[in-house]
Coordinates of C-alpha atoms and ligand atoms in Angstrom, one line a residue:
X1 CA 31.6 11.8 -16.8
X2 CA 34.0 9.4 -18.5
X3 CA 32.2 7.3 -21.1
X4 CA 33.0 3.6 -20.7
X5 CA 33.7 0.8 -23.1
X6 CA 30.7 -1.0 -24.7
X7 CA 29.9 -4.7 -25.1
X8 CA 30.2 -4.3 -28.9
X9 CA 33.8 -3.2 -28.6
X10 CA 34.8 -6.6 -27.2
X11 CA 35.6 -9.5 -29.6
X12 CA 32.7 -11.8 -30.1
X13 CA 34.7 -14.8 -29.1
X14 CA 35.7 -13.3 -25.8
X15 CA 32.1 -12.4 -25.1
X16 CA 31.0 -15.9 -25.9
X17 CA 33.7 -17.4 -23.7
X18 CA 32.7 -15.2 -20.8
X19 CA 29.0 -16.1 -21.2
X20 CA 29.8 -19.8 -21.3
X21 CA 31.6 -19.4 -18.0
X22 CA 28.7 -17.4 -16.5
X23 CA 30.8 -14.2 -16.4
X24 CA 29.7 -10.7 -17.4
X25 CA 32.0 -7.6 -17.9
X26 CA 30.8 -4.8 -15.6
X27 CA 31.9 -1.7 -17.4
X28 CA 29.4 -1.8 -20.3
X29 CA 26.6 -1.8 -17.7
X30 CA 28.2 0.3 -14.9
X31 CA 26.4 3.6 -15.7
X32 CA 23.0 1.9 -16.0
X33 CA 23.5 0.2 -12.6
X34 CA 24.8 3.3 -10.9
X35 CA 23.4 6.3 -12.8
X36 CA 24.7 9.7 -11.8
X37 CA 22.8 11.5 -9.0
X38 CA 19.4 10.0 -9.3
X39 CA 18.2 6.4 -9.8
X40 CA 16.5 5.2 -13.0
X41 CA 12.9 4.2 -12.2
X42 CA 10.5 1.9 -13.9
X43 CA 7.6 3.2 -11.9
X44 CA 5.5 5.6 -14.0
X45 CA 3.0 8.0 -12.5
X46 CA -0.2 6.2 -12.9
X47 CA -3.8 7.1 -12.1
X48 CA -6.7 4.6 -11.7
X49 CA -10.1 6.2 -11.7
X50 CA -12.6 4.4 -9.5
X51 CA -15.6 5.4 -11.7
X52 CA -14.0 3.7 -14.7
X53 CA -12.7 0.7 -12.8
X54 CA -15.8 -0.1 -10.7
X55 CA -17.9 -1.5 -13.6
X56 CA -15.1 -3.8 -14.6
X57 CA -14.9 -5.1 -11.1
X58 CA -18.7 -5.7 -11.0
X59 CA -18.3 -7.6 -14.3
X60 CA -15.7 -9.8 -12.6
X61 CA -18.4 -10.5 -10.0
X62 CA -20.7 -11.8 -12.8
X63 CA -18.0 -13.7 -14.7
X64 CA -16.1 -15.4 -12.0
X65 CA -17.7 -17.0 -8.9
X66 CA -15.8 -16.9 -5.6
X67 CA -14.9 -20.6 -5.8
X68 CA -13.0 -19.8 -9.0
X69 CA -11.3 -16.8 -7.7
X70 CA -10.6 -17.3 -4.0
X71 CA -9.8 -13.5 -4.0
X72 CA -11.8 -11.6 -6.7
X73 CA -9.3 -8.8 -7.4
X74 CA -8.4 -6.6 -10.3
X75 CA -4.7 -5.6 -9.9
X76 CA -3.7 -2.0 -10.3
X77 CA -0.6 -2.6 -12.4
X78 CA 2.0 0.0 -13.3
X79 CA 2.7 -0.2 -17.1
X80 CA 6.3 0.9 -16.4
X81 CA 6.9 -2.4 -14.6
X82 CA 5.0 -4.5 -17.2
X83 CA 1.4 -5.2 -16.4
X84 CA 2.1 -8.9 -16.0
X85 CA 4.4 -8.2 -13.1
X86 CA 1.5 -6.7 -11.1
X87 CA 3.4 -4.0 -9.3
X88 CA 2.3 -0.4 -8.6
X89 CA 5.9 0.4 -7.6
X90 CA 9.0 -1.7 -6.8
X91 CA 7.6 -2.8 -3.4
X92 CA 3.9 -2.1 -3.6
X93 CA 1.1 -4.2 -5.0
X94 CA -2.4 -2.7 -5.3
X95 CA -5.6 -4.6 -5.9
X96 CA -9.2 -3.8 -5.9
X97 CA -11.2 -6.6 -4.3
X98 CA -14.9 -7.3 -4.6
X99 CA -17.0 -9.3 -2.2
X100 CA -20.7 -9.8 -3.0
X101 CA -23.4 -10.4 -0.3
X102 CA -23.2 -13.8 1.2
X103 CA -19.8 -14.6 -0.2
X104 CA -16.8 -15.8 1.7
X105 CA -13.1 -15.6 0.8
X106 CA -11.5 -18.6 2.5
X107 CA -8.9 -18.5 5.3
X108 CA -5.3 -18.4 4.4
X109 CA -2.1 -16.9 5.6
X110 CA 1.0 -15.8 3.6
X111 CA 4.4 -14.2 4.0
X112 CA 3.6 -10.9 2.4
X113 CA 2.0 -8.2 4.6
X114 CA -1.3 -6.8 3.5
X115 CA -3.7 -4.0 4.5
X116 CA -7.2 -3.2 3.3
X117 CA -8.6 0.3 2.8
X118 CA -12.4 -0.1 2.6
X119 CA -13.9 1.9 -0.3
X120 CA -17.6 1.1 -0.4
X121 CA -20.2 -1.2 1.1
X122 CA -21.1 -2.2 4.6
X123 CA -21.5 -5.4 6.5
X124 CA -18.3 -7.2 5.5
X125 CA -15.8 -8.5 8.0
X126 CA -12.2 -9.7 7.9
X127 CA -11.3 -12.2 10.5
X128 CA -7.6 -11.8 11.3
X129 CA -5.9 -14.1 13.8
X130 CA -9.3 -15.0 15.3
X131 CA -10.5 -11.3 15.7
X132 CA -13.5 -10.5 13.6
X133 CA -12.9 -6.9 12.2
X134 CA -15.8 -5.0 10.8
X135 CA -15.1 -3.3 7.5
X136 CA -16.6 0.1 7.0
X137 CA -15.7 2.8 4.5
X138 CA -12.3 4.3 5.2
X139 CA -11.3 1.6 7.7
X140 CA -7.8 0.3 7.6
X141 CA -7.5 -3.4 8.4
X142 CA -4.1 -5.1 8.8
X143 CA -3.4 -8.6 7.8
X144 CA 0.3 -8.8 8.7
X145 CA 2.7 -11.5 7.6
X146 CA 1.8 -14.9 8.9
X147 CA -1.6 -14.1 10.3
X148 CA -4.7 -16.1 9.2
X149 CA -7.3 -14.0 7.5
X150 CA -10.6 -14.6 5.6
X151 CA -13.2 -12.2 4.4
X152 CA -17.0 -12.6 4.8
X153 CA -19.9 -10.5 3.8
X154 CA -23.3 -10.5 5.5
X155 CA -24.5 -7.1 4.2
X156 CA -26.8 -6.4 1.2
X157 CA -24.6 -4.5 -1.3
X158 CA -21.3 -5.2 -2.8
X159 CA -18.2 -4.4 -0.7
X160 CA -15.1 -3.1 -2.4
X161 CA -11.7 -2.4 -0.8
X162 CA -8.2 -1.6 -1.9
X163 CA -5.5 -4.2 -1.0
X164 CA -2.0 -2.8 -0.4
X165 CA 0.7 -5.5 -0.1
X166 CA 4.5 -5.6 -0.1
X167 CA 4.1 -8.6 -2.4
X168 CA 6.6 -7.4 -5.1
X169 CA 9.3 -7.2 -2.5
X170 CA 8.6 -10.5 -0.8
X171 CA 8.3 -12.2 -4.2
X172 CA 11.6 -10.6 -5.3
X173 CA 13.2 -12.0 -2.2
X174 CA 11.9 -15.5 -3.2
X175 CA 10.0 -15.7 0.1
X176 CA 6.4 -15.4 -1.1
X177 CA 4.1 -18.3 -0.3
X178 CA 0.7 -19.0 1.2
X179 CA -0.9 -21.7 3.4
X180 CA -4.6 -22.6 3.2
X181 CA -6.5 -23.1 6.4
X182 CA -9.9 -24.1 7.8
X183 CA -12.5 -21.5 8.6
X184 CA -11.6 -19.6 11.7
X185 CA -13.8 -19.6 14.8
X186 CA -13.7 -15.9 15.9
X187 CA -12.8 -15.4 19.6
X188 CA -12.9 -12.2 21.6
X189 CA -11.8 -8.9 20.1
X190 CA -12.7 -7.0 16.9
X191 CA -9.2 -5.7 16.2
X192 CA -9.7 -2.1 17.5
X193 CA -11.1 -2.0 21.0
X194 CA -8.0 -2.4 23.0
X195 CA -6.5 0.9 21.8
X196 CA -9.3 3.4 21.5
X197 CA -7.5 6.3 23.2
X198 CA -4.1 7.7 22.3
X199 CA -1.4 7.5 24.9
X200 CA -2.7 4.5 26.9
X201 CA -2.4 0.8 26.2
X202 CA -3.8 -2.2 28.1
X203 CA -1.6 -3.2 31.0
X204 CA -2.6 -6.7 32.2
X205 CA -1.3 -7.1 35.8
X206 CA 0.7 -3.9 35.2
X207 CA 2.9 -5.5 32.6
X208 CA 3.2 -3.8 29.2
X209 CA 1.4 -6.1 26.8
X210 CA 4.0 -7.6 24.5
X211 CA 2.5 -11.0 23.5
X212 CA 1.2 -9.9 20.1
X213 CA 3.5 -8.4 17.5
X214 CA 0.5 -6.8 15.9
X215 CA -1.8 -5.7 18.7
X216 CA -4.1 -3.5 16.7
X217 CA -5.7 -4.9 13.5
X218 CA -8.3 -2.4 12.7
X219 CA -8.0 1.4 12.5
X220 CA -11.6 2.7 12.3
X221 CA -12.0 5.6 9.9
X222 CA -14.5 7.4 12.2
X223 CA -11.7 7.7 14.8
X224 CA -8.9 8.5 12.4
X225 CA -11.1 11.2 10.7
X226 CA -12.0 12.7 14.0
X227 CA -8.3 12.7 15.1
X228 CA -7.4 14.6 11.9
X229 CA -10.1 17.2 12.5
X230 CA -9.2 17.6 16.1
X231 CA -5.5 18.1 15.2
X232 CA -6.3 20.6 12.5
X233 CA -8.4 22.6 14.9
X234 CA -5.9 22.5 17.7
X235 CA -3.0 23.4 15.5
X236 CA -3.9 25.9 12.9
X237 CA -0.1 26.5 12.6
X238 CA 0.5 23.0 11.3
X239 CA 1.3 22.9 7.6
X240 CA 0.5 19.2 7.1
X241 CA -2.3 17.7 9.1
X242 CA -1.1 14.1 8.8
X243 CA -1.3 11.0 10.9
X244 CA 0.9 7.9 10.8
X245 CA -0.7 4.5 11.3
X246 CA 1.5 2.9 13.9
X247 CA 1.7 -0.1 16.2
X248 CA 0.3 1.5 19.4
X249 CA 2.4 -0.8 21.6
X250 CA 5.8 -0.3 20.0
X251 CA 5.3 3.2 18.5
X252 CA 6.8 1.9 15.3
X253 CA 5.2 1.7 11.8
X254 CA 2.1 -0.5 11.7
X255 CA 3.8 -2.9 9.4
X256 CA 7.4 -3.9 8.5
X257 CA 8.0 -2.6 5.0
X258 CA 5.3 -0.2 3.9
X259 CA 4.2 3.0 5.7
X260 CA 0.6 4.1 6.0
X261 CA -0.7 7.7 6.6
X262 CA -3.9 9.7 6.6
X263 CA -3.6 13.3 5.3
X264 CA -6.2 16.0 5.7
X265 CA -6.0 18.8 3.2
X266 CA -7.7 21.8 4.7
X267 CA -10.3 23.6 2.5
X268 CA -8.5 25.1 -0.5
X269 CA -5.1 23.9 0.8
X270 CA -2.1 23.2 -1.5
X271 CA 0.8 21.3 0.1
X272 CA 4.3 21.0 -1.4
X273 CA 5.9 17.6 -0.7
X274 CA 9.7 17.4 -1.2
X275 CA 11.3 14.7 -3.3
X276 CA 11.8 11.6 -1.2
X277 CA 13.3 8.3 -2.1
X278 CA 10.2 6.1 -1.6
X279 CA 7.4 5.6 -4.2
X280 CA 4.1 6.6 -2.8
X281 CA 0.4 5.8 -3.4
X282 CA -2.3 8.4 -2.9
X283 CA -6.0 7.4 -2.5
X284 CA -8.8 9.8 -1.8
X285 CA -11.0 8.5 1.0
X286 CA -13.2 11.6 0.9
X287 CA -13.1 14.6 -1.4
X288 CA -10.8 15.2 -4.4
X289 CA -7.4 16.6 -5.1
X290 CA -4.9 17.3 -7.8
X291 CA -1.4 15.9 -7.8
X292 CA 1.1 17.7 -10.0
X293 CA 4.9 18.3 -10.3
X294 CA 7.6 19.1 -12.7
X295 CA 7.6 16.4 -15.4
X296 CA 4.5 14.9 -14.1
X297 CA 1.2 15.2 -15.9
X298 CA -1.3 16.6 -13.4
X299 CA -3.6 13.9 -12.0
X300 CA -7.1 14.9 -10.9
X301 CA -8.1 12.4 -8.2
X302 CA -11.9 12.2 -7.7
X303 CA -13.2 10.5 -4.6
X304 CA -12.0 6.8 -4.3
X305 CA -9.3 7.3 -7.1
X306 CA -5.8 5.9 -6.6
X307 CA -2.5 6.9 -8.1
X308 CA 1.2 6.1 -7.6
X309 CA 4.1 8.5 -7.9
X310 CA 7.7 7.3 -8.3
X311 CA 10.4 8.1 -5.8
X312 CA 12.6 11.2 -6.0
X313 CA 9.7 13.2 -7.3
X314 CA 8.6 16.5 -5.6
X315 CA 4.9 17.0 -5.9
X316 CA 2.2 19.5 -5.1
X317 CA -1.1 18.1 -3.7
X318 CA -4.0 20.6 -4.0
X319 CA -7.4 20.1 -2.4
X320 CA -10.0 19.9 -5.2
X321 CA -12.6 21.7 -3.1
X322 CA -12.4 25.2 -1.8
X323 CA -15.1 24.7 0.9
X324 CA -14.4 21.4 2.5
X325 CA -11.5 19.2 3.7
X326 CA -10.2 16.3 1.6
X327 CA -8.9 13.1 3.2
X328 CA -6.2 11.2 1.5
X329 CA -4.8 7.7 2.4
X330 CA -1.1 7.4 1.6
X331 CA 1.0 4.2 1.4
X332 CA 4.8 4.4 0.8
X333 CA 8.0 2.5 0.9
X334 CA 9.6 4.6 3.7
X335 CA 10.0 1.9 6.3
X336 CA 11.7 -0.3 3.8
X337 CA 14.0 2.5 2.7
X338 CA 14.9 3.3 6.3
X339 CA 15.8 -0.4 6.9
X340 CA 17.9 -0.4 3.7
X341 CA 19.6 2.8 4.8
X342 CA 18.7 4.6 1.5
X343 CA 15.9 6.8 2.8
X344 CA 16.4 10.3 1.5
X345 CA 14.5 13.7 1.5
X346 CA 15.7 16.3 -1.0
X347 CA 14.7 19.9 -0.6
Ligands
LIG1 O1 -7.3 -10.8 0.5 O2 -5.8 -12.2 1.2 O3 -5.2 -8.6 -3.4 O4 -4.0 -13.0 -0.5 C1 -3.8 -10.5 -3.1 C2 -3.6 -11.6 -2.3 C3 -5.7 -10.0 -1.6 C4 -6.2 -11.4 0.4 C5 -4.9 -9.7 -2.7 C6 -4.3 -11.9 -1.2 C7 -5.4 -11.1 -0.8

């Protein structure tokens, strides 16, 4: 490939004149902007161990009362993006949130889309758009763009969950903001009861329900786990036992920009995942696994661990147990890449 002229080759006076006119020559930066064949990525493979992180989160519970935090979160920041930028990947924000018994995280709504993957504890609820969604381990709760949400905890032990937001993308687009609101009065519905069986949806007066853009707000782990096991038993020929969290009314991704999946690794299974353009986050709901690949230091994910892998990286994901299934929650940027027209799978 032809090497191009550098900035240093240009007379200083010319460079200064261009800068004073808010002009920049392209050619010294062209190869960095459009590198040959594969993009440059800031995202570094990064592993956050729950066992190491948990005590620091509990310490935050002692140091900072809810009134001073609003959301008591330790952000899982990718050093490749600079910790202060609080990104796991270009479009994904990850946070570990703690709610102590009796606490309440006040109602607000914001432009970024969020989901919660519950890690431990029982008895908390997230009220989303007036529906009080129970939060139990492994549940996925959606708080899509613009919907009011608040968290409360009536149980007896700390509750911890993983927040996954498209915040870096929405912030980059200069569209990130929040509005504070009054405590919601929950109405009917707990986010999951209208769509408990696959293939059927509520049909009031035989019309297809279309009034809510996000009709399902809670995906109970007990049901998703059973669906994975049933699928695995029914289809021993399937290589990947994986489910996509979707909007049951539209059949599209559950949210606009990030994709969410539950993967079951059969006992002793190793799965090869091809290089794809999106960055992806892996979180072990149950069990353990190893994620490895060329140029990637192997990451041993214990239960409740979380890691991120940059795009365009082929990986192998191996069940850490020979005798039991491992269940992995995955979040990626595939819906965004499809909308941008840059989604790619390389074999
Ligand atoms: O629970 O609403 O991790 O607004 C970051 C921003 C959680 C939340 C985060 C938020 C929330």
